[in-house]
PDB file of C-alpha atoms in Angstrom:
ATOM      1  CA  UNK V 407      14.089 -14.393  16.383  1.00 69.00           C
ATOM      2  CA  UNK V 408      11.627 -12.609  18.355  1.00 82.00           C
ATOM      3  CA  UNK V 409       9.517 -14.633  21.497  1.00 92.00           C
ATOM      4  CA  UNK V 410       7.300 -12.539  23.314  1.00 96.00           C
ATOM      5  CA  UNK V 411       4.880 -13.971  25.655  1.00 97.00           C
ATOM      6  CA  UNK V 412       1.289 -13.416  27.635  1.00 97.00           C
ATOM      7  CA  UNK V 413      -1.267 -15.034  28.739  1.00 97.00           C
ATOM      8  CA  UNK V 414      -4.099 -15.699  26.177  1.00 96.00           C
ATOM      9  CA  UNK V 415      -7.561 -14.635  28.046  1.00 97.00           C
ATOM     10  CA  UNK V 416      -8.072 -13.327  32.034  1.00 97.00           C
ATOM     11  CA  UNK V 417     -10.924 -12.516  33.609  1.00 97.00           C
ATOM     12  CA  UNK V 418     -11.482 -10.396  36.732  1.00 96.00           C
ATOM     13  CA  UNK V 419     -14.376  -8.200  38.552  1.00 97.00           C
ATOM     14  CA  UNK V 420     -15.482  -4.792  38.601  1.00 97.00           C
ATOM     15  CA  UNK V 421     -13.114  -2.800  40.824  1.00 97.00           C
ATOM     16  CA  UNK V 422     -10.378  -5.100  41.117  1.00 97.00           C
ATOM     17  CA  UNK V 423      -7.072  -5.125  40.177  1.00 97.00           C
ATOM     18  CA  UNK V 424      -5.138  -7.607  37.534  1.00 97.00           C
ATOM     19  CA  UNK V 425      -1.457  -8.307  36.484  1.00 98.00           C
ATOM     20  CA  UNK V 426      -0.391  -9.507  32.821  1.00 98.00           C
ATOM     21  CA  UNK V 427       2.560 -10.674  32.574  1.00 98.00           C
ATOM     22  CA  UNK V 428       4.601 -10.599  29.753  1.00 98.00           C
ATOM     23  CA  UNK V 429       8.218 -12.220  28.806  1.00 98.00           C
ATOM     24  CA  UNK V 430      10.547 -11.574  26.410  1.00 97.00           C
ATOM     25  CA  UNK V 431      13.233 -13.093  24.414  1.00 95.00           C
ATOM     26  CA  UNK V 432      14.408 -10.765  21.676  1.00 91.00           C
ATOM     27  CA  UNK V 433      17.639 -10.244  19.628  1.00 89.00           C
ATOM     28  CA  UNK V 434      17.719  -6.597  20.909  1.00 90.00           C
ATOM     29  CA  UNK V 435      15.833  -3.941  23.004  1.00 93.00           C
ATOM     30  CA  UNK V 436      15.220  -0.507  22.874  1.00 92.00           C
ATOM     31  CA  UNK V 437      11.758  -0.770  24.884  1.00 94.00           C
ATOM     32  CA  UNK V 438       8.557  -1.715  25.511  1.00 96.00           C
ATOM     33  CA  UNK V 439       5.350  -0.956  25.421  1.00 96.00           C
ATOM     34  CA  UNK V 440       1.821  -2.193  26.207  1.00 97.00           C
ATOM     35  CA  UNK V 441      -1.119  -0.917  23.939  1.00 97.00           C
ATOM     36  CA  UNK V 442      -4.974  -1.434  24.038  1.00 97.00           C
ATOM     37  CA  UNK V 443      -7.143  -2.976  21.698  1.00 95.00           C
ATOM     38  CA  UNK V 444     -10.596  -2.739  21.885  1.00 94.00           C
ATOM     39  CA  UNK V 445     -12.504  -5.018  19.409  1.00 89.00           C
ATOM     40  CA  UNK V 446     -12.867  -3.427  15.858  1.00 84.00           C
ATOM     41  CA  UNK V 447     -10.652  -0.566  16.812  1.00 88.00           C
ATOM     42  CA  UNK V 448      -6.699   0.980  16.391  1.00 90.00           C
ATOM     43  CA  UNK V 449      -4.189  -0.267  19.308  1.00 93.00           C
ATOM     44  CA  UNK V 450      -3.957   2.782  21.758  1.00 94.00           C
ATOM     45  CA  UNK V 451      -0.279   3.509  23.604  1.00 94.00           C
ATOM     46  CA  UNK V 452      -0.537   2.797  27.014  1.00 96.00           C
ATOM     47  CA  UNK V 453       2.615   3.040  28.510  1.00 96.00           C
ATOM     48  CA  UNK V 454       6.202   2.851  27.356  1.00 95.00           C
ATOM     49  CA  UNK V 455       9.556   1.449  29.330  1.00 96.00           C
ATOM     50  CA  UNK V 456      12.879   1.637  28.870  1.00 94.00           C
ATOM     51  CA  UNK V 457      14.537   1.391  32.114  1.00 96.00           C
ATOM     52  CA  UNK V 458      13.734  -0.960  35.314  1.00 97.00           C
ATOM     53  CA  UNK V 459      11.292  -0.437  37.337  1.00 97.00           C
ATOM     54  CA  UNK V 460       7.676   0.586  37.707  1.00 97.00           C
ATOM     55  CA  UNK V 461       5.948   3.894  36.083  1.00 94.00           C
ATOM     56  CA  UNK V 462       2.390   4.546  37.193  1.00 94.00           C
ATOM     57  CA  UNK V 463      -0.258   6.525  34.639  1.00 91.00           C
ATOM     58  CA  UNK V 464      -3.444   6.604  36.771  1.00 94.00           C
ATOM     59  CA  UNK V 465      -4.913   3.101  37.357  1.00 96.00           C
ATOM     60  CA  UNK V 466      -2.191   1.706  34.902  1.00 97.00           C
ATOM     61  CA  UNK V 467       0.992   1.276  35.819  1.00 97.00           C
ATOM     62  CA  UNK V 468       4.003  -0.868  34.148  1.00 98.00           C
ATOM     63  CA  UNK V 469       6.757  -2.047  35.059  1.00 98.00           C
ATOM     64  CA  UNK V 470      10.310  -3.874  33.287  1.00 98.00           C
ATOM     65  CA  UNK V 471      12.993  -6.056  34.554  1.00 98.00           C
ATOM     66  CA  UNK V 472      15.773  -5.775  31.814  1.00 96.00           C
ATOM     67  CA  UNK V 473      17.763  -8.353  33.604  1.00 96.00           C
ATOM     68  CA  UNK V 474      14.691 -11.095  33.768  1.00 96.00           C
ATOM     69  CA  UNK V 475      13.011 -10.477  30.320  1.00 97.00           C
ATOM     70  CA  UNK V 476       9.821  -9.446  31.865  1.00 97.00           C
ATOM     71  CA  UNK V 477       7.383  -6.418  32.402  1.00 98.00           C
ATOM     72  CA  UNK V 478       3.671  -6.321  33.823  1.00 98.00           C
ATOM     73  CA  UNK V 479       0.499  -4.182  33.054  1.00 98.00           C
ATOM     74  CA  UNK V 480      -1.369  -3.522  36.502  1.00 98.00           C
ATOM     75  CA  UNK V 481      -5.371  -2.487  35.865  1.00 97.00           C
ATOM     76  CA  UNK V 482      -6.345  -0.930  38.953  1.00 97.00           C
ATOM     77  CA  UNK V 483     -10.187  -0.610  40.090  1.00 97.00           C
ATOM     78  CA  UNK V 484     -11.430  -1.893  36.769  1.00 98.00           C
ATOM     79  CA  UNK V 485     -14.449  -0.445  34.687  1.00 97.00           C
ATOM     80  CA  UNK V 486     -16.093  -2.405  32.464  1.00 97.00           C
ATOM     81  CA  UNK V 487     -14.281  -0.613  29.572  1.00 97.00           C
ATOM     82  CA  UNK V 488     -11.435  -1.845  30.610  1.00 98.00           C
ATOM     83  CA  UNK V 489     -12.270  -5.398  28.856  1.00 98.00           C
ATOM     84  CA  UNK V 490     -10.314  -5.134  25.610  1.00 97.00           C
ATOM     85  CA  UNK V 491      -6.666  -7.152  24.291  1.00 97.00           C
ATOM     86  CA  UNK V 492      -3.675  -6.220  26.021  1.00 98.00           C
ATOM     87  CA  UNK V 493      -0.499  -6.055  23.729  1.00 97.00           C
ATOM     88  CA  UNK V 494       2.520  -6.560  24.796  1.00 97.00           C
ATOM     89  CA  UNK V 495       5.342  -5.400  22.425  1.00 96.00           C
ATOM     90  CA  UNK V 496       8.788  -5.123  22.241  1.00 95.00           C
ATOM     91  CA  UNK V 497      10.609  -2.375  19.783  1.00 92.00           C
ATOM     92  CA  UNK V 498      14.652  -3.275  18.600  1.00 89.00           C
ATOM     93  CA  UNK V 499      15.528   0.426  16.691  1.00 85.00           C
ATOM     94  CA  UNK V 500      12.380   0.686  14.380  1.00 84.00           C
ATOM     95  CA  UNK V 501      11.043  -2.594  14.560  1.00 89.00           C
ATOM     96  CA  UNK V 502       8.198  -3.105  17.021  1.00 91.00           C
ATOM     97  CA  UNK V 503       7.572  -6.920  17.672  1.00 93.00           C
ATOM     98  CA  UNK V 504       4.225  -8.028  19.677  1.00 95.00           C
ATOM     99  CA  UNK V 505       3.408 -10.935  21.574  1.00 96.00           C
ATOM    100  CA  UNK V 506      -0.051 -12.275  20.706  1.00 95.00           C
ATOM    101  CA  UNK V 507      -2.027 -10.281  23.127  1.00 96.00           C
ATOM    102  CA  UNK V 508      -4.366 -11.317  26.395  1.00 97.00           C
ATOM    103  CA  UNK V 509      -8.052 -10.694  26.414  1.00 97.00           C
ATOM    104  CA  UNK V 510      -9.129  -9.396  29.363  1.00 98.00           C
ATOM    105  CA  UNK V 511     -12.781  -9.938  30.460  1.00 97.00           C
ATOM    106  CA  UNK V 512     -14.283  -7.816  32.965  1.00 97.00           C
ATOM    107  CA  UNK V 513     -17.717  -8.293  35.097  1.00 96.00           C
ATOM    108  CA  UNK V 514     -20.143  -6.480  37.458  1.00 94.00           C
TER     109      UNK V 514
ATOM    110  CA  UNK R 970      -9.350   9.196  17.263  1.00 67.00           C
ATOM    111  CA  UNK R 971      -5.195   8.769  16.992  1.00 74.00           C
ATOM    112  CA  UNK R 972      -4.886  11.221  13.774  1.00 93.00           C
ATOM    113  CA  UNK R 973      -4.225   8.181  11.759  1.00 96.00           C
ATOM    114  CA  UNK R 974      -7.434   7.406   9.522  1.00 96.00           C
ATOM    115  CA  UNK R 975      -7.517   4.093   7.194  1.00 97.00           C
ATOM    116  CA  UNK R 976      -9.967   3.384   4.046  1.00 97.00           C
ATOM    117  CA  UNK R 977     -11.475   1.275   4.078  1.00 97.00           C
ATOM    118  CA  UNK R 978     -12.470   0.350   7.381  1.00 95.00           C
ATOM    119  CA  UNK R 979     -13.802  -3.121   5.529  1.00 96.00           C
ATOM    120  CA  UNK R 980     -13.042  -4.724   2.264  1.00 96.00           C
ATOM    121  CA  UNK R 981     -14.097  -8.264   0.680  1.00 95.00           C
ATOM    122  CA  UNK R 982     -12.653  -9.217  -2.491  1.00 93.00           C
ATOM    123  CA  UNK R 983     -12.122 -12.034  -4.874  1.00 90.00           C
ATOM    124  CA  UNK R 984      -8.179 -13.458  -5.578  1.00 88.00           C
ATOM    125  CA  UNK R 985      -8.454 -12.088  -8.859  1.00 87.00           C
ATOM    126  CA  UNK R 986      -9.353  -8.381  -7.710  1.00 88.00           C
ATOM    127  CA  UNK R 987      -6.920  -5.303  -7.322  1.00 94.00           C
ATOM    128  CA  UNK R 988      -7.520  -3.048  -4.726  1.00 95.00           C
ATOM    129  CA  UNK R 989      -6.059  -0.449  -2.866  1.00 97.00           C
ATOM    130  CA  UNK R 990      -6.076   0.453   1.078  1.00 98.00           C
ATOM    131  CA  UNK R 991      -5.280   3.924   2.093  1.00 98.00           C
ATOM    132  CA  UNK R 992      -3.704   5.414   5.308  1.00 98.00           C
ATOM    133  CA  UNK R 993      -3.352   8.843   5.981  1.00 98.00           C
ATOM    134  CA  UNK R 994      -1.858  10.428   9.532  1.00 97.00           C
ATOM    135  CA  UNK R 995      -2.192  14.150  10.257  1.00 95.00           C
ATOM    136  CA  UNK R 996       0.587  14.264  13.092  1.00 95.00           C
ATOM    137  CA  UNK R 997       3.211  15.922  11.662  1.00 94.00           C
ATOM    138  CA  UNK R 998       4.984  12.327  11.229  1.00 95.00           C
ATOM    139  CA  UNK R 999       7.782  11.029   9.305  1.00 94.00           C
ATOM    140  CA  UNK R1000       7.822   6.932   9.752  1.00 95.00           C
ATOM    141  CA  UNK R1001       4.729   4.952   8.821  1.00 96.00           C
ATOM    142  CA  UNK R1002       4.072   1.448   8.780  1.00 96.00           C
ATOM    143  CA  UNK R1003       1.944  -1.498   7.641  1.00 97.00           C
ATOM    144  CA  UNK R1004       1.344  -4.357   9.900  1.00 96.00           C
ATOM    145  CA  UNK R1005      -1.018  -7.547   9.577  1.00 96.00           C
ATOM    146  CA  UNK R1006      -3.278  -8.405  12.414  1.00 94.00           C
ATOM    147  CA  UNK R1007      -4.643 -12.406  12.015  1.00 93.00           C
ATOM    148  CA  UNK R1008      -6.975 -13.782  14.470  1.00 87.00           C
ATOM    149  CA  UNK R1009      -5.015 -15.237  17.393  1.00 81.00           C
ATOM    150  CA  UNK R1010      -1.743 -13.766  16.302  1.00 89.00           C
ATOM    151  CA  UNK R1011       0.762 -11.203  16.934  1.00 92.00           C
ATOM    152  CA  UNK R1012       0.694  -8.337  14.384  1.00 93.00           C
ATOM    153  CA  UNK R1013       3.170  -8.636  11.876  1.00 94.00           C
ATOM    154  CA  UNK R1014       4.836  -5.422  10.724  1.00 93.00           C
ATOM    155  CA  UNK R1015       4.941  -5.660   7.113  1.00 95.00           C
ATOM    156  CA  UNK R1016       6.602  -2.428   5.210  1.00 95.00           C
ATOM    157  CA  UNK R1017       8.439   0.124   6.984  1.00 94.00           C
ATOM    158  CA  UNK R1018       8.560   4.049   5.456  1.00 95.00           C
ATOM    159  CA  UNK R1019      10.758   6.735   6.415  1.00 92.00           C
ATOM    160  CA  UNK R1020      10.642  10.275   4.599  1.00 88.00           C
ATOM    161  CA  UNK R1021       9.254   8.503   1.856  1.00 86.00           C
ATOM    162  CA  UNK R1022      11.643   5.894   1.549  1.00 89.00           C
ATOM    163  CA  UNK R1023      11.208   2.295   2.056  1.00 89.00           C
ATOM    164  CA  UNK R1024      13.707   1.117   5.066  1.00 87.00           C
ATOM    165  CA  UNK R1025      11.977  -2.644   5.483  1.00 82.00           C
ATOM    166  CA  UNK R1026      10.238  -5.340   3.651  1.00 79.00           C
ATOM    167  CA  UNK R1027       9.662  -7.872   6.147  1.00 77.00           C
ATOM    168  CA  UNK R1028       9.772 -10.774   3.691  1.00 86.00           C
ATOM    169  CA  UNK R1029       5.929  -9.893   1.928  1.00 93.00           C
ATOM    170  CA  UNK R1030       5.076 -11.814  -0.981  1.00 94.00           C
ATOM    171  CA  UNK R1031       4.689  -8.926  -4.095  1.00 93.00           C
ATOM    172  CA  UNK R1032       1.198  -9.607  -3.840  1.00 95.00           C
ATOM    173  CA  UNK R1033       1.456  -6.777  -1.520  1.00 96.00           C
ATOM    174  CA  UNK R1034       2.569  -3.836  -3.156  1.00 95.00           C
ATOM    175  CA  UNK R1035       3.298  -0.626  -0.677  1.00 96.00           C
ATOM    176  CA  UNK R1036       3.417   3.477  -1.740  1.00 96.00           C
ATOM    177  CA  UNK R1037       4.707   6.334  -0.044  1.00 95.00           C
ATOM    178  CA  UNK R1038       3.599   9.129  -2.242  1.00 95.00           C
ATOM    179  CA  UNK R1039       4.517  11.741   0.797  1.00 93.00           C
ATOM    180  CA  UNK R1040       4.994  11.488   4.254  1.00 91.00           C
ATOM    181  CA  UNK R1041       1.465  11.829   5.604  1.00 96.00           C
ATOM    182  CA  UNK R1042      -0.154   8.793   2.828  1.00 97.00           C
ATOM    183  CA  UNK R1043       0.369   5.668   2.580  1.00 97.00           C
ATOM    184  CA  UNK R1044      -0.877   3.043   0.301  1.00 98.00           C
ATOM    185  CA  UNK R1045      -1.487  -0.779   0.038  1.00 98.00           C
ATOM    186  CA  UNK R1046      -1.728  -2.054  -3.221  1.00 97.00           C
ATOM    187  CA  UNK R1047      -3.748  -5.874  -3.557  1.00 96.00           C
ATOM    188  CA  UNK R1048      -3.508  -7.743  -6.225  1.00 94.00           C
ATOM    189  CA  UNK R1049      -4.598 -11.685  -6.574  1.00 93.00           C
ATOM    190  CA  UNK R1050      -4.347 -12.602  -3.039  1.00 94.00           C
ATOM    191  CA  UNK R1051      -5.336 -15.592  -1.302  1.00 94.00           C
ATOM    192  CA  UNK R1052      -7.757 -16.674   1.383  1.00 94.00           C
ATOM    193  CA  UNK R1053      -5.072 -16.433   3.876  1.00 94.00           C
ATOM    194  CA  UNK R1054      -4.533 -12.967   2.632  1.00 96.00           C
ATOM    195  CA  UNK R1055      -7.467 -12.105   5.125  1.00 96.00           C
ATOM    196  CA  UNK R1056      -6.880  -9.995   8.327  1.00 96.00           C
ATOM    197  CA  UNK R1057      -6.951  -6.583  10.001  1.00 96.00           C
ATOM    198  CA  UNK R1058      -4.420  -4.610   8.453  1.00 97.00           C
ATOM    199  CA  UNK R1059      -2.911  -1.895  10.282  1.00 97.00           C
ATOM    200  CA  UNK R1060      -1.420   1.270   9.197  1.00 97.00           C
ATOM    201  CA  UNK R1061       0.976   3.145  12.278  1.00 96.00           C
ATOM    202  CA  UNK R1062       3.367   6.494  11.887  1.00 96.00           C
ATOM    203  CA  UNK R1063       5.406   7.824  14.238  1.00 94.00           C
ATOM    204  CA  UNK R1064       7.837  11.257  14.562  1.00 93.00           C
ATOM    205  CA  UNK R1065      10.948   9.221  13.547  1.00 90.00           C
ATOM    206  CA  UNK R1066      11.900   6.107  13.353  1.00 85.00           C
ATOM    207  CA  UNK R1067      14.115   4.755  16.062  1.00 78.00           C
ATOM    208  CA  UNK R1068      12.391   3.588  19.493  1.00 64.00           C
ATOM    209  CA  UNK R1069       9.432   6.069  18.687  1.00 80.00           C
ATOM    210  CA  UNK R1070       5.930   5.256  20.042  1.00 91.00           C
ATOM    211  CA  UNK R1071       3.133   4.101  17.504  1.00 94.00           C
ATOM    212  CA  UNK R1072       0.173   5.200  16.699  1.00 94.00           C
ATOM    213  CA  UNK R1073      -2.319   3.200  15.022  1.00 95.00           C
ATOM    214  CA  UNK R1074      -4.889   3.428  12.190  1.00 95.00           C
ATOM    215  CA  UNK R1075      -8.914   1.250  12.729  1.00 93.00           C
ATOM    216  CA  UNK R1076      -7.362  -1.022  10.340  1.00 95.00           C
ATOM    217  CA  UNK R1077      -9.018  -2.081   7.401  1.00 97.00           C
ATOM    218  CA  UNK R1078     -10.604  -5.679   7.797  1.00 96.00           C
ATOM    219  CA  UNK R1079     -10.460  -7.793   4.240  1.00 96.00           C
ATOM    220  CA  UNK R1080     -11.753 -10.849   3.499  1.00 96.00           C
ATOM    221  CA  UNK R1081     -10.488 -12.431   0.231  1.00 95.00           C
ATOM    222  CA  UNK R1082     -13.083 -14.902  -1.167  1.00 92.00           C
TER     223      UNK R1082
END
């Protein structure tokens, strides 16, 4: 089976930075990605990898260790519209599998 | 706005209703998906769809009934559900189907009474 695993809520100040972490135990990997979920609304792609190492989109960045199961969305200088669910999600060929999500509260 | 639009974007109905939810992407795409969304959980996909053909069901009960009538729509038929039935369902496409980012629907949010 699939395990994929965050933390459930965070909570961090205007213009900081935060890290969630996600693990992963899955029967096969082709990627992974981390989408946005504002309340009410579609998941958004944030960022997708496939091979080690960090890739940096503005104030998000990602990054994947193949070898340790694990990856990590970095928010840089948060806004406020930054609080939304974080998803974590690992895809095997079609088959996209997502771990449960973190909430992530921000405040002046 | 992804370019994947869902009706409804809310839905309550009683077990022994049928309705329909409808997904429609205009990206050019030839995958599309269902998933369910419960509160606290992971989304589950549901029914996979490539070039009109059905390439997963993730173990649904046939209370769910899926249609591809063409590659850009994508149906979700409901028919005596349960209470447990409730959620956000999701509709996604993408170009093709292997390792291919997502895009995501609103979701339609039921509520079976």
């Amino acid at each position: 089976g699939q395990n994929i695993d965050q933390p459930t809520e965070m909570t961090a100040t205007e213009g900081a930075i935060v890290q969630i972490n996600c693990t992963y135990q899955t029967s096969g990997f082709n990627g992974l990605f981390w989408y946005q979920q504002h309340a009410g609304e579609a998941p958004t792609f944030l960022s997708y990898n496939v091979l080690d190492g960090l890739e940096e989109k503005g104030r998000f960045s990602s990054f994947l260790s193949r070898s340790k199961g694990y990856s990590y969305l970095l928010l840089k200088e948060l806004q406020m519209k930054d609080s939304a669910s974080y998803l974590c999600a690992v895809i095997d060929d079609y088959k996209l599998s997502f771990g449960a999500g973190t909430t992530v509260t921000v405040r002046a | 706005e992804t370019g994947v639009t869902q009706t409804p974007r809310h839905l309550v109905m009683g077990m022994t209703n049928k309705k329909s939810l409808k997904c429609e992407q205009h990206l050019g795409h030839n995958a599309m998906y269902w998933y369910k969304q419960s509160a606290k959980k992971p989304l589950e996909l549901m029914f996979v769809y490539s070039l009109e053909e059905r390439v997963e069901n993730n173990s649904v009960p046939s209370r769910f009934s899926p249609e591809c009538p063409n590659s850009s729509h994508l149906f979700l038929h409901l028919h005596t559900l349960q209470p447990e039935d409730s959620a956000l369902y999701l509709c996604a496409s993408s170009q093709a189907l292997n390792a291919e980012t997502q895009y995501f629907g609103p979701g339609t949010r039921l509520l079976v009474l």
